[in-house]
CSV table of C-alpha atoms in Angstrom, one decimal:
chain,number,residue,atom,x,y,z
A,4,UNK,CA,6.3,60.4,20.9
A,5,UNK,CA,8.4,57.3,20.2
A,6,UNK,CA,7.3,55.5,17.1
A,7,UNK,CA,6.1,51.9,17.1
A,8,UNK,CA,9.1,50.6,15.1
A,9,UNK,CA,11.5,52.2,17.7
A,10,UNK,CA,9.7,50.6,20.5
A,11,UNK,CA,9.9,47.3,18.8
A,12,UNK,CA,13.6,47.8,18.0
A,13,UNK,CA,14.3,48.7,21.6
A,14,UNK,CA,12.3,45.7,23.0
A,15,UNK,CA,13.5,43.2,20.5
A,16,UNK,CA,16.6,42.0,22.4
A,17,UNK,CA,14.4,41.4,25.6
A,18,UNK,CA,11.8,39.7,23.5
A,19,UNK,CA,14.2,37.4,21.8
A,20,UNK,CA,16.0,36.7,25.2
A,21,UNK,CA,12.7,35.6,26.7
A,22,UNK,CA,11.8,33.4,23.6
A,23,UNK,CA,15.3,31.9,23.7
A,24,UNK,CA,15.1,31.2,27.5
A,25,UNK,CA,11.5,29.5,27.0
A,26,UNK,CA,13.0,27.3,24.1
A,27,UNK,CA,15.9,26.3,26.3
A,28,UNK,CA,13.5,25.6,29.3
A,29,UNK,CA,11.4,23.5,27.0
A,30,UNK,CA,14.4,21.5,25.8
A,31,UNK,CA,15.8,21.0,29.4
A,32,UNK,CA,12.3,19.9,30.6
A,33,UNK,CA,11.9,17.4,27.8
A,34,UNK,CA,15.4,15.9,28.2
A,35,UNK,CA,14.7,15.6,32.0
A,36,UNK,CA,11.5,13.7,31.2
A,37,UNK,CA,13.3,11.7,28.5
A,38,UNK,CA,16.4,10.5,30.7
A,39,UNK,CA,18.1,7.7,28.8
A,40,UNK,CA,15.0,6.5,27.1
A,41,UNK,CA,15.1,6.1,23.3
A,42,UNK,CA,13.7,9.1,21.5
A,43,UNK,CA,15.0,12.4,19.8
A,44,UNK,CA,17.6,14.3,21.8
A,45,UNK,CA,16.3,17.6,20.4
A,46,UNK,CA,12.8,18.7,19.5
A,47,UNK,CA,11.3,21.7,17.6
A,48,UNK,CA,10.2,24.4,20.1
A,49,UNK,CA,6.6,24.3,21.1
A,50,UNK,CA,5.2,22.0,18.3
A,51,UNK,CA,7.8,19.3,18.8
A,52,UNK,CA,7.2,16.5,16.1
A,53,UNK,CA,3.6,17.4,15.4
A,54,UNK,CA,4.2,18.1,11.8
A,55,UNK,CA,5.8,14.7,11.0
A,56,UNK,CA,3.0,13.0,13.1
A,57,UNK,CA,0.2,14.8,11.0
A,58,UNK,CA,2.0,14.6,7.6
A,59,UNK,CA,3.4,11.0,7.8
A,60,UNK,CA,1.9,9.2,10.7
A,61,UNK,CA,2.9,5.8,9.5
A,62,UNK,CA,6.5,6.6,9.4
A,63,UNK,CA,6.3,8.5,12.7
A,64,UNK,CA,4.9,5.5,14.6
A,65,UNK,CA,7.2,3.1,12.7
A,66,UNK,CA,10.1,5.1,14.1
A,67,UNK,CA,8.7,5.0,17.6
A,68,UNK,CA,8.4,1.3,17.4
A,69,UNK,CA,11.8,0.8,16.0
A,70,UNK,CA,13.3,3.0,18.9
A,71,UNK,CA,11.3,1.0,21.4
A,72,UNK,CA,12.7,-2.2,19.8
A,73,UNK,CA,16.2,-0.9,19.9
A,74,UNK,CA,16.6,-1.6,23.6
A,75,UNK,CA,15.3,-3.9,26.3
A,76,UNK,CA,13.0,-1.2,27.8
A,77,UNK,CA,10.2,-1.8,25.3
A,78,UNK,CA,9.1,1.8,25.1
A,79,UNK,CA,10.4,5.1,23.5
A,80,UNK,CA,9.6,8.8,23.9
A,81,UNK,CA,8.8,11.9,21.9
A,82,UNK,CA,7.3,15.5,22.2
A,83,UNK,CA,3.9,16.7,20.5
A,84,UNK,CA,2.6,20.2,20.8
A,85,UNK,CA,3.8,20.8,24.5
A,86,UNK,CA,3.0,17.2,25.5
A,87,UNK,CA,5.7,14.7,26.5
A,88,UNK,CA,4.6,11.1,25.1
A,89,UNK,CA,5.5,7.6,25.6
A,90,UNK,CA,5.1,4.9,23.0
A,91,UNK,CA,4.9,1.3,24.6
A,92,UNK,CA,5.8,-1.7,22.4
A,93,UNK,CA,6.1,-4.3,25.2
A,94,UNK,CA,2.9,-6.4,25.8
A,95,UNK,CA,3.6,-6.6,29.5
A,96,UNK,CA,4.0,-2.8,30.0
A,97,UNK,CA,0.8,-2.3,27.9
A,98,UNK,CA,-1.0,-4.5,30.3
A,99,UNK,CA,0.4,-2.6,33.3
A,100,UNK,CA,-1.2,0.5,31.7
A,101,UNK,CA,-4.4,-1.1,31.0
A,102,UNK,CA,-4.7,-2.5,34.6
A,103,UNK,CA,-4.0,0.9,36.3
A,104,UNK,CA,-6.9,3.0,34.7
A,105,UNK,CA,-7.9,5.0,37.9
A,106,UNK,CA,-7.9,8.4,39.2
A,107,UNK,CA,-4.4,8.4,40.6
A,108,UNK,CA,-2.8,6.5,37.7
A,109,UNK,CA,-3.9,6.5,33.9
A,110,UNK,CA,-7.0,7.9,32.3
A,111,UNK,CA,-8.1,6.6,28.9
A,112,UNK,CA,-8.4,9.4,26.5
A,113,UNK,CA,-9.2,7.6,23.0
A,114,UNK,CA,-7.5,10.5,21.2
A,115,UNK,CA,-4.7,12.9,22.1
A,116,UNK,CA,-7.0,15.8,22.3
A,117,UNK,CA,-10.2,13.6,22.9
A,118,UNK,CA,-11.6,15.5,25.8
A,119,UNK,CA,-12.0,18.7,23.7
A,120,UNK,CA,-13.7,16.5,21.0
A,121,UNK,CA,-15.9,14.3,23.0
A,122,UNK,CA,-16.5,16.3,26.2
A,123,UNK,CA,-15.6,15.7,29.8
A,124,UNK,CA,-18.2,13.2,30.5
A,125,UNK,CA,-17.8,10.8,27.7
A,126,UNK,CA,-17.8,7.0,28.5
A,127,UNK,CA,-14.2,6.5,27.8
A,128,UNK,CA,-13.2,9.0,30.6
A,129,UNK,CA,-15.5,7.2,33.3
A,130,UNK,CA,-13.6,5.5,36.2
A,131,UNK,CA,-14.6,3.5,39.3
A,132,UNK,CA,-18.1,2.5,40.2
A,133,UNK,CA,-19.7,4.9,37.8
A,134,UNK,CA,-17.9,3.2,34.9
A,135,UNK,CA,-18.8,-0.2,36.3
A,136,UNK,CA,-22.6,0.7,36.7
A,137,UNK,CA,-22.7,2.1,33.1
A,138,UNK,CA,-21.1,-1.2,31.7
A,139,UNK,CA,-23.7,-3.2,33.7
A,140,UNK,CA,-26.4,-1.1,32.0
A,141,UNK,CA,-24.8,-1.7,28.6
A,142,UNK,CA,-24.6,-5.5,28.8
A,143,UNK,CA,-28.2,-6.2,27.7
A,144,UNK,CA,-27.1,-4.7,24.4
A,145,UNK,CA,-24.9,-7.6,23.6
A,146,UNK,CA,-26.8,-10.6,24.7
A,147,UNK,CA,-27.4,-13.6,22.2
A,148,UNK,CA,-31.0,-12.4,21.6
A,149,UNK,CA,-29.8,-8.8,20.9
A,150,UNK,CA,-26.9,-10.1,18.6
A,151,UNK,CA,-29.3,-12.2,16.8
A,152,UNK,CA,-31.6,-9.2,16.1
A,153,UNK,CA,-28.5,-7.2,14.9
A,154,UNK,CA,-27.3,-10.0,12.5
A,155,UNK,CA,-30.6,-9.5,10.4
A,156,UNK,CA,-30.1,-5.7,10.3
A,157,UNK,CA,-26.5,-6.0,9.3
A,158,UNK,CA,-27.1,-8.2,6.5
A,159,UNK,CA,-30.0,-6.1,5.0
A,160,UNK,CA,-27.8,-3.0,5.0
A,161,UNK,CA,-24.7,-4.9,3.9
A,162,UNK,CA,-26.6,-6.6,0.9
A,163,UNK,CA,-28.0,-3.3,-0.2
A,164,UNK,CA,-24.7,-1.7,-0.3
A,165,UNK,CA,-22.9,-4.8,-1.9
A,166,UNK,CA,-25.8,-4.7,-4.7
A,167,UNK,CA,-25.0,-1.1,-5.4
A,168,UNK,CA,-21.4,-1.8,-5.7
A,169,UNK,CA,-22.2,-4.1,-8.6
A,170,UNK,CA,-24.5,-1.4,-10.1
A,171,UNK,CA,-21.4,1.1,-10.6
A,172,UNK,CA,-20.4,1.5,-14.2
A,173,UNK,CA,-16.8,0.5,-13.2
A,174,UNK,CA,-17.8,-2.9,-11.7
A,175,UNK,CA,-16.5,-5.9,-13.6
A,176,UNK,CA,-14.0,-4.1,-15.7
A,177,UNK,CA,-12.2,-1.4,-13.8
A,178,UNK,CA,-10.6,-1.4,-10.3
A,179,UNK,CA,-12.2,1.0,-7.9
A,180,UNK,CA,-11.3,1.7,-4.2
A,181,UNK,CA,-13.5,0.2,-1.4
A,182,UNK,CA,-12.6,2.3,1.4
A,183,UNK,CA,-15.1,5.0,1.2
A,184,UNK,CA,-17.9,2.5,0.0
A,185,UNK,CA,-17.2,0.3,3.2
A,186,UNK,CA,-17.1,3.5,5.3
A,187,UNK,CA,-20.6,4.5,4.0
A,188,UNK,CA,-21.9,0.9,4.4
A,189,UNK,CA,-20.6,0.7,7.9
A,190,UNK,CA,-22.1,4.0,8.9
A,191,UNK,CA,-25.5,2.9,7.6
A,192,UNK,CA,-25.1,-0.4,9.3
A,193,UNK,CA,-24.3,1.4,12.7
A,194,UNK,CA,-27.2,3.6,12.2
A,195,UNK,CA,-29.6,0.7,11.5
A,196,UNK,CA,-28.3,-1.4,14.4
A,197,UNK,CA,-27.9,1.3,17.0
A,198,UNK,CA,-30.9,3.6,16.4
A,199,UNK,CA,-32.8,1.7,13.7
A,200,UNK,CA,-36.2,3.3,12.9
A,201,UNK,CA,-35.4,6.6,14.8
A,202,UNK,CA,-33.5,8.2,12.1
A,203,UNK,CA,-35.4,9.5,9.1
A,204,UNK,CA,-34.1,10.4,5.7
A,205,UNK,CA,-33.2,14.0,6.5
A,206,UNK,CA,-31.6,13.3,9.8
A,207,UNK,CA,-29.7,10.3,8.2
A,208,UNK,CA,-28.2,12.9,5.5
A,209,UNK,CA,-27.3,15.3,8.2
A,210,UNK,CA,-25.8,12.6,10.5
A,211,UNK,CA,-23.6,11.4,7.7
A,212,UNK,CA,-22.3,15.0,7.0
A,213,UNK,CA,-21.6,15.6,10.6
A,214,UNK,CA,-19.9,12.3,11.0
A,215,UNK,CA,-17.5,13.0,8.0
A,216,UNK,CA,-16.6,16.4,9.6
A,217,UNK,CA,-15.8,14.7,12.8
A,218,UNK,CA,-13.7,12.1,10.9
A,219,UNK,CA,-11.6,14.8,9.2
A,220,UNK,CA,-11.0,16.7,12.3
A,221,UNK,CA,-9.7,13.7,14.0
A,222,UNK,CA,-6.5,13.7,11.9
A,223,UNK,CA,-6.0,17.5,12.1
A,224,UNK,CA,-4.1,19.8,14.5
A,225,UNK,CA,-6.2,20.6,17.4
A,226,UNK,CA,-6.8,24.3,16.5
A,227,UNK,CA,-10.2,25.1,18.0
A,228,UNK,CA,-10.9,28.3,16.0
A,229,UNK,CA,-13.6,29.0,13.3
A,230,UNK,CA,-12.9,27.7,9.9
A,231,UNK,CA,-10.5,25.0,11.1
A,232,UNK,CA,-11.2,21.1,10.9
A,233,UNK,CA,-10.9,20.4,14.5
A,234,UNK,CA,-13.5,23.1,15.4
A,235,UNK,CA,-15.8,21.7,12.8
A,236,UNK,CA,-15.3,18.3,14.3
A,237,UNK,CA,-16.0,19.3,17.8
A,238,UNK,CA,-19.2,21.2,16.8
A,239,UNK,CA,-20.2,18.2,14.6
A,240,UNK,CA,-20.0,15.9,17.7
A,241,UNK,CA,-22.4,18.1,19.6
A,242,UNK,CA,-24.9,17.8,16.8
A,243,UNK,CA,-24.6,14.1,16.4
A,244,UNK,CA,-25.2,13.7,20.2
A,245,UNK,CA,-28.3,15.8,20.0
A,246,UNK,CA,-29.5,13.7,17.1
A,247,UNK,CA,-28.9,10.4,19.1
A,248,UNK,CA,-30.5,11.8,22.2
A,249,UNK,CA,-33.8,12.4,20.2
A,250,UNK,CA,-33.5,8.8,19.1
A,251,UNK,CA,-33.1,7.6,22.7
A,252,UNK,CA,-36.2,9.6,23.9
A,253,UNK,CA,-38.3,8.1,21.0
A,254,UNK,CA,-37.0,4.6,22.0
A,255,UNK,CA,-38.1,5.2,25.6
A,256,UNK,CA,-41.7,5.9,24.4
A,257,UNK,CA,-41.8,2.8,22.4
A,258,UNK,CA,-40.3,0.5,25.2
A,259,UNK,CA,-42.9,2.1,27.7
A,260,UNK,CA,-45.6,0.8,25.4
A,261,UNK,CA,-44.3,-2.8,25.7
A,262,UNK,CA,-43.2,-3.3,22.2
A,263,UNK,CA,-40.3,-5.8,21.3
A,264,UNK,CA,-36.9,-4.2,20.8
A,265,UNK,CA,-35.7,-3.8,17.2
A,266,UNK,CA,-32.3,-2.2,17.7
A,267,UNK,CA,-29.5,-1.7,20.1
A,268,UNK,CA,-31.1,1.5,21.8
A,269,UNK,CA,-34.4,-0.4,22.3
A,270,UNK,CA,-32.5,-3.2,24.2
A,271,UNK,CA,-30.8,-0.5,26.3
A,272,UNK,CA,-34.0,1.6,26.9
A,273,UNK,CA,-36.1,-1.5,27.7
A,274,UNK,CA,-34.1,-1.8,31.1
A,275,UNK,CA,-33.7,2.0,31.4
A,276,UNK,CA,-37.5,2.7,31.4
A,277,UNK,CA,-37.9,0.0,34.0
A,278,UNK,CA,-35.4,1.5,36.3
A,279,UNK,CA,-36.7,5.2,35.8
A,280,UNK,CA,-40.2,3.7,36.6
A,281,UNK,CA,-39.0,2.0,39.7
A,282,UNK,CA,-37.2,5.3,41.0
A,283,UNK,CA,-40.4,7.4,40.1
A,284,UNK,CA,-42.7,4.9,42.2
A,285,UNK,CA,-40.3,5.1,45.1
A,286,UNK,CA,-40.1,8.9,45.0
A,287,UNK,CA,-36.5,9.0,43.9
A,288,UNK,CA,-34.7,10.8,41.1
A,289,UNK,CA,-34.1,8.8,37.9
A,290,UNK,CA,-30.9,6.6,38.0
A,291,UNK,CA,-27.6,8.1,36.8
A,292,UNK,CA,-26.8,7.5,33.0
A,293,UNK,CA,-30.5,7.1,32.0
A,294,UNK,CA,-31.0,10.8,30.7
A,295,UNK,CA,-31.6,11.0,26.8
A,296,UNK,CA,-28.7,13.4,26.4
A,297,UNK,CA,-26.3,11.0,28.3
A,298,UNK,CA,-27.4,8.1,26.3
A,299,UNK,CA,-26.9,10.0,23.1
A,300,UNK,CA,-23.4,10.7,24.1
A,301,UNK,CA,-22.8,7.0,24.9
A,302,UNK,CA,-24.4,5.9,21.5
A,303,UNK,CA,-21.8,8.3,19.8
A,304,UNK,CA,-19.0,6.6,21.7
A,305,UNK,CA,-20.3,3.2,20.4
A,306,UNK,CA,-20.4,4.7,16.8
A,307,UNK,CA,-17.0,5.9,17.1
A,308,UNK,CA,-15.7,2.8,18.5
A,309,UNK,CA,-17.3,0.6,15.7
A,310,UNK,CA,-17.5,2.7,12.6
A,311,UNK,CA,-13.8,3.2,11.6
A,312,UNK,CA,-12.5,0.0,13.2
A,313,UNK,CA,-15.0,-2.1,11.3
A,314,UNK,CA,-14.0,-0.2,8.0
A,315,UNK,CA,-10.5,-1.0,8.6
A,316,UNK,CA,-11.2,-4.8,9.3
A,317,UNK,CA,-13.3,-5.1,6.2
A,318,UNK,CA,-10.7,-3.6,3.8
A,319,UNK,CA,-8.0,-5.7,5.4
A,320,UNK,CA,-10.1,-8.8,5.1
A,321,UNK,CA,-10.5,-8.3,1.1
A,322,UNK,CA,-6.8,-7.5,1.0
A,323,UNK,CA,-5.6,-10.4,2.9
A,324,UNK,CA,-8.1,-12.9,1.2
A,325,UNK,CA,-6.9,-11.7,-2.2
A,326,UNK,CA,-3.2,-12.3,-1.3
A,327,UNK,CA,-4.0,-15.8,0.3
A,328,UNK,CA,-6.1,-17.7,-2.3
A,329,UNK,CA,-5.8,-20.9,-0.1
A,330,UNK,CA,-7.5,-19.2,2.8
A,331,UNK,CA,-10.1,-17.8,0.4
A,332,UNK,CA,-10.9,-21.2,-1.1
A,333,UNK,CA,-11.4,-22.6,2.4
A,334,UNK,CA,-13.7,-19.7,3.4
A,335,UNK,CA,-15.7,-20.3,0.3
A,336,UNK,CA,-16.1,-24.0,0.8
A,337,UNK,CA,-17.2,-23.7,4.4
A,338,UNK,CA,-19.7,-20.9,3.8
A,339,UNK,CA,-21.1,-22.8,0.6
A,340,UNK,CA,-21.8,-25.8,2.8
A,341,UNK,CA,-23.8,-23.7,5.3
A,342,UNK,CA,-25.4,-20.8,3.3
A,343,UNK,CA,-26.0,-19.9,-0.3
A,344,UNK,CA,-26.9,-16.5,-1.6
A,345,UNK,CA,-29.3,-18.1,-4.0
A,346,UNK,CA,-31.3,-19.5,-1.2
A,347,UNK,CA,-33.1,-16.2,-0.9
A,348,UNK,CA,-32.5,-16.3,2.9
A,349,UNK,CA,-30.3,-14.4,5.3
A,350,UNK,CA,-27.6,-16.2,7.3
A,351,UNK,CA,-29.1,-17.1,10.7
A,352,UNK,CA,-27.5,-16.8,14.1
A,353,UNK,CA,-27.0,-20.6,14.2
A,354,UNK,CA,-25.5,-20.6,10.8
A,355,UNK,CA,-23.1,-17.8,11.8
A,356,UNK,CA,-21.9,-19.9,14.7
A,357,UNK,CA,-21.3,-22.8,12.4
A,358,UNK,CA,-18.7,-20.7,10.3
A,359,UNK,CA,-15.8,-21.7,12.5
A,360,UNK,CA,-12.9,-21.2,10.0
A,361,UNK,CA,-14.5,-17.9,8.7
A,362,UNK,CA,-14.7,-16.8,12.3
A,363,UNK,CA,-11.0,-17.8,12.6
A,364,UNK,CA,-10.1,-15.7,9.6
A,365,UNK,CA,-12.1,-12.7,10.8
A,366,UNK,CA,-10.0,-12.9,14.3
A,367,UNK,CA,-6.8,-13.3,12.4
A,368,UNK,CA,-7.5,-10.2,10.3
A,369,UNK,CA,-8.0,-8.3,13.6
A,370,UNK,CA,-4.8,-9.6,15.0
A,371,UNK,CA,-2.6,-9.1,11.9
A,372,UNK,CA,-4.0,-5.8,11.3
A,373,UNK,CA,-5.3,-4.3,14.5
A,374,UNK,CA,-7.6,-1.4,13.3
A,375,UNK,CA,-7.0,1.0,16.2
A,376,UNK,CA,-3.2,0.5,16.5
A,377,UNK,CA,-2.8,2.4,19.8
A,378,UNK,CA,-5.0,3.1,23.0
A,379,UNK,CA,-3.9,6.6,24.2
A,380,UNK,CA,-4.0,7.2,28.0
A,381,UNK,CA,-2.9,10.2,30.0
A,382,UNK,CA,-0.9,9.8,33.3
A,383,UNK,CA,-2.9,11.5,36.1
A,384,UNK,CA,0.1,11.1,38.4
A,385,UNK,CA,3.7,10.2,38.2
A,386,UNK,CA,3.8,6.6,37.6
A,387,UNK,CA,6.6,3.8,37.9
A,388,UNK,CA,6.4,2.1,34.7
A,389,UNK,CA,9.7,0.1,35.4
A,390,UNK,CA,12.2,-0.1,38.3
A,391,UNK,CA,14.1,2.5,36.5
A,392,UNK,CA,11.7,4.8,34.9
A,393,UNK,CA,8.6,6.8,36.0
A,394,UNK,CA,6.3,8.3,33.7
A,395,UNK,CA,5.9,12.0,34.6
A,396,UNK,CA,2.3,13.4,35.4
A,397,UNK,CA,0.6,14.7,32.3
A,398,UNK,CA,2.4,12.4,29.8
A,399,UNK,CA,0.4,10.9,27.1
A,400,UNK,CA,1.0,7.1,26.9
A,401,UNK,CA,0.4,5.1,23.7
A,402,UNK,CA,0.2,1.2,24.5
A,403,UNK,CA,0.5,-0.4,20.9
A,404,UNK,CA,-1.9,-3.2,20.4
A,405,UNK,CA,-0.6,-3.4,16.9
A,406,UNK,CA,3.0,-4.3,18.2
A,407,UNK,CA,1.6,-6.7,20.9
A,408,UNK,CA,-0.1,-8.7,18.0
A,409,UNK,CA,3.4,-9.6,16.6
A,410,UNK,CA,4.7,-10.9,19.9
A,411,UNK,CA,4.2,-14.4,21.3
A,412,UNK,CA,2.1,-15.9,18.5
A,413,UNK,CA,3.8,-18.7,16.5
A,414,UNK,CA,5.2,-17.1,13.3
A,415,UNK,CA,3.5,-14.0,14.4
A,416,UNK,CA,4.5,-12.2,11.1
A,417,UNK,CA,2.6,-14.8,9.0
A,418,UNK,CA,-1.3,-14.4,8.2
A,419,UNK,CA,-2.5,-17.8,9.6
A,420,UNK,CA,-6.1,-18.1,10.7
A,421,UNK,CA,-5.5,-21.8,11.7
A,422,UNK,CA,-4.0,-20.4,14.8
A,423,UNK,CA,-7.5,-19.5,16.0
A,424,UNK,CA,-8.8,-23.1,15.5
A,425,UNK,CA,-9.5,-25.5,18.3
A,426,UNK,CA,-6.6,-27.7,17.7
A,427,UNK,CA,-4.0,-24.6,18.1
A,428,UNK,CA,-6.0,-22.4,20.5
A,429,UNK,CA,-3.5,-19.6,20.2
A,430,UNK,CA,-6.1,-17.1,21.2
A,431,UNK,CA,-6.1,-18.8,24.6
A,432,UNK,CA,-2.4,-19.6,24.8
A,433,UNK,CA,-1.3,-16.0,23.7
A,434,UNK,CA,-4.3,-14.3,25.0
A,435,UNK,CA,-2.3,-11.5,26.6
A,436,UNK,CA,-0.8,-10.5,23.3
A,437,UNK,CA,-4.3,-10.2,21.5
A,438,UNK,CA,-5.1,-6.6,22.7
A,439,UNK,CA,-7.1,-5.5,19.7
A,440,UNK,CA,-10.2,-5.1,21.9
A,441,UNK,CA,-8.1,-3.8,24.8
A,442,UNK,CA,-7.9,-5.2,28.2
A,443,UNK,CA,-8.8,-4.3,31.7
A,444,UNK,CA,-11.9,-2.4,32.8
A,445,UNK,CA,-12.3,-0.7,29.5
A,446,UNK,CA,-12.0,-3.8,27.3
A,447,UNK,CA,-14.5,-3.4,24.4
A,448,UNK,CA,-18.0,-4.6,25.4
A,449,UNK,CA,-19.1,-5.0,21.7
A,450,UNK,CA,-16.3,-7.4,20.4
A,451,UNK,CA,-18.7,-10.2,19.6
A,452,UNK,CA,-20.7,-7.8,17.6
A,453,UNK,CA,-17.6,-6.5,15.7
A,454,UNK,CA,-16.6,-10.1,14.8
A,455,UNK,CA,-20.0,-11.0,13.8
A,456,UNK,CA,-20.0,-7.9,11.3
A,457,UNK,CA,-16.6,-9.1,9.9
A,458,UNK,CA,-17.7,-12.7,9.5
A,459,UNK,CA,-21.1,-11.8,7.8
A,460,UNK,CA,-19.2,-9.4,5.4
A,461,UNK,CA,-16.5,-12.2,4.5
A,462,UNK,CA,-19.2,-14.8,4.1
A,463,UNK,CA,-21.4,-12.6,1.7
A,464,UNK,CA,-18.6,-10.9,-0.2
A,465,UNK,CA,-16.7,-14.2,-1.1
A,466,UNK,CA,-20.0,-15.8,-2.0
A,467,UNK,CA,-21.4,-13.0,-4.0
A,468,UNK,CA,-18.2,-11.7,-5.9
A,469,UNK,CA,-15.1,-12.9,-7.6
A,470,UNK,CA,-12.5,-10.0,-6.9
A,471,UNK,CA,-9.0,-9.1,-7.8
A,472,UNK,CA,-6.8,-6.4,-6.2
A,473,UNK,CA,-5.1,-4.1,-8.5
A,474,UNK,CA,-1.6,-4.3,-7.0
A,475,UNK,CA,0.9,-1.5,-7.2
A,476,UNK,CA,4.1,-0.5,-5.2
A,477,UNK,CA,3.3,0.1,-1.6
A,478,UNK,CA,-0.5,-0.6,-2.0
A,479,UNK,CA,-0.4,-2.7,1.3
A,480,UNK,CA,1.4,-0.2,3.3
A,481,UNK,CA,-0.3,1.2,6.4
A,482,UNK,CA,-2.3,4.5,6.0
A,483,UNK,CA,-3.9,6.2,9.2
A,484,UNK,CA,-7.5,7.5,8.3
A,485,UNK,CA,-7.6,7.5,11.6
A,486,UNK,CA,-7.8,3.7,11.8
A,487,UNK,CA,-5.3,1.8,9.5
A,488,UNK,CA,-6.2,0.8,6.0
A,489,UNK,CA,-4.2,-0.1,2.8
A,490,UNK,CA,-2.6,2.7,1.3
A,491,UNK,CA,-4.3,2.3,-2.0
A,492,UNK,CA,-7.7,2.2,-0.3
A,493,UNK,CA,-8.1,-1.4,-1.3
A,494,UNK,CA,-8.5,-1.1,-5.2
A,495,UNK,CA,-10.4,-4.1,-6.6
A,496,UNK,CA,-12.1,-5.3,-9.8
A,497,UNK,CA,-15.5,-7.0,-8.8
A,498,UNK,CA,-17.6,-9.4,-10.7
A,499,UNK,CA,-20.8,-11.3,-9.8
A,500,UNK,CA,-20.0,-14.8,-8.7
A,501,UNK,CA,-23.5,-16.2,-8.0
A,502,UNK,CA,-26.3,-16.4,-10.6
A,503,UNK,CA,-28.5,-14.0,-8.8
A,504,UNK,CA,-28.4,-11.5,-6.0
A,505,UNK,CA,-30.3,-12.3,-2.8
A,506,UNK,CA,-33.7,-10.7,-2.6
A,507,UNK,CA,-33.7,-7.7,-0.2
A,508,UNK,CA,-37.6,-7.7,0.3
């Protein structure tokens, strides 16, 4: 009987020939899709440029932006793990993508391998009437009354964490990084605002562990096998949704009893229980998107959309205020004329609206350092992007909202909050370039909440603390984690500025 080694030796030329043929076919297919668009002319077999994307994401996307800028096309291409990708720098072409999110054009995916992580029925994958109906149901979560309720919750959580920062042995003398501290603060803020009293101590701890597993898996290769970070992330998402579904069910019970809403899920369930009751009375099935598991999935979408983006903005706010002392002085002057931490009171919704310059600073932070730099979509069909180039079906398209932020605006490379003040109104004049919250049917519904979070943080942080960055070479370079943050994780020295810390009782 022929030995195994002999069989392998005899078959080796055929195996190598097949492998060589597949590699050649892959290169030809890539070049056919690429055509004359800027991008690498040769790619590694099967994995493409995935290694450079995972190991050095900042350099990878900088190269794509430079290639897109090198011609009048405004976009570039590459190849990642069997996927042809198109990176879009042009604002007008980005709008073209956002305006054509539909079944026969583009599908928002949120993450290159998002469907594996989030599931097929996630909010970001919805299209047409189903998506419109869900956004209608979400709208009551962000009314002025609801936002006013969240403002109080946001401040209690932020103040608790800010106080803990000062209790650190290193505060006042040694620099320490803020990224993980801000992340933990934002995660607890999101928990308090979204599901408030429905998470107990044990479920909160489990929630934080699972969310961290999810966050780690976002930046890893999509290897869905036991022991790999991506598999851990996918399983963590399922557990997080289950936890949030329980919160939604408990909120329904509370809202049925006629109690006042105290958090986001309450505002949502207040209308949901009315719709369910009306359907039951009419002998009909409950309306779509009102089941607790569905609500749990959508709450996770909110968490994902707000958590890391908000952390990014808080870190860049500290970074940019430190490097622009004249802006910091104006913020402190405005806030001091409206609110004092020594008053023993929280910032009210009316006071928040009075902080117009601080609001302008928050908007400029988001423009200058858009947290989620790209909004990935997948082409459901061949799509004519320009008169000379058609995006092939199955392509992952990355409209860069970060690149759009540096187009159109006056001296766009300069950090200048005054551009958002009433006398200049660049937010209206260059509205098409301000894409940090997206555009079109999937534009962020919680953008006012996100800006409020940033304004409240800036107002309290600058009033409570004197702070100084520990600057080092490359400290302000972009790091993807997965949203962008300063490469040094924003290392600062903090000392208490006010005479006493606000009372949390």
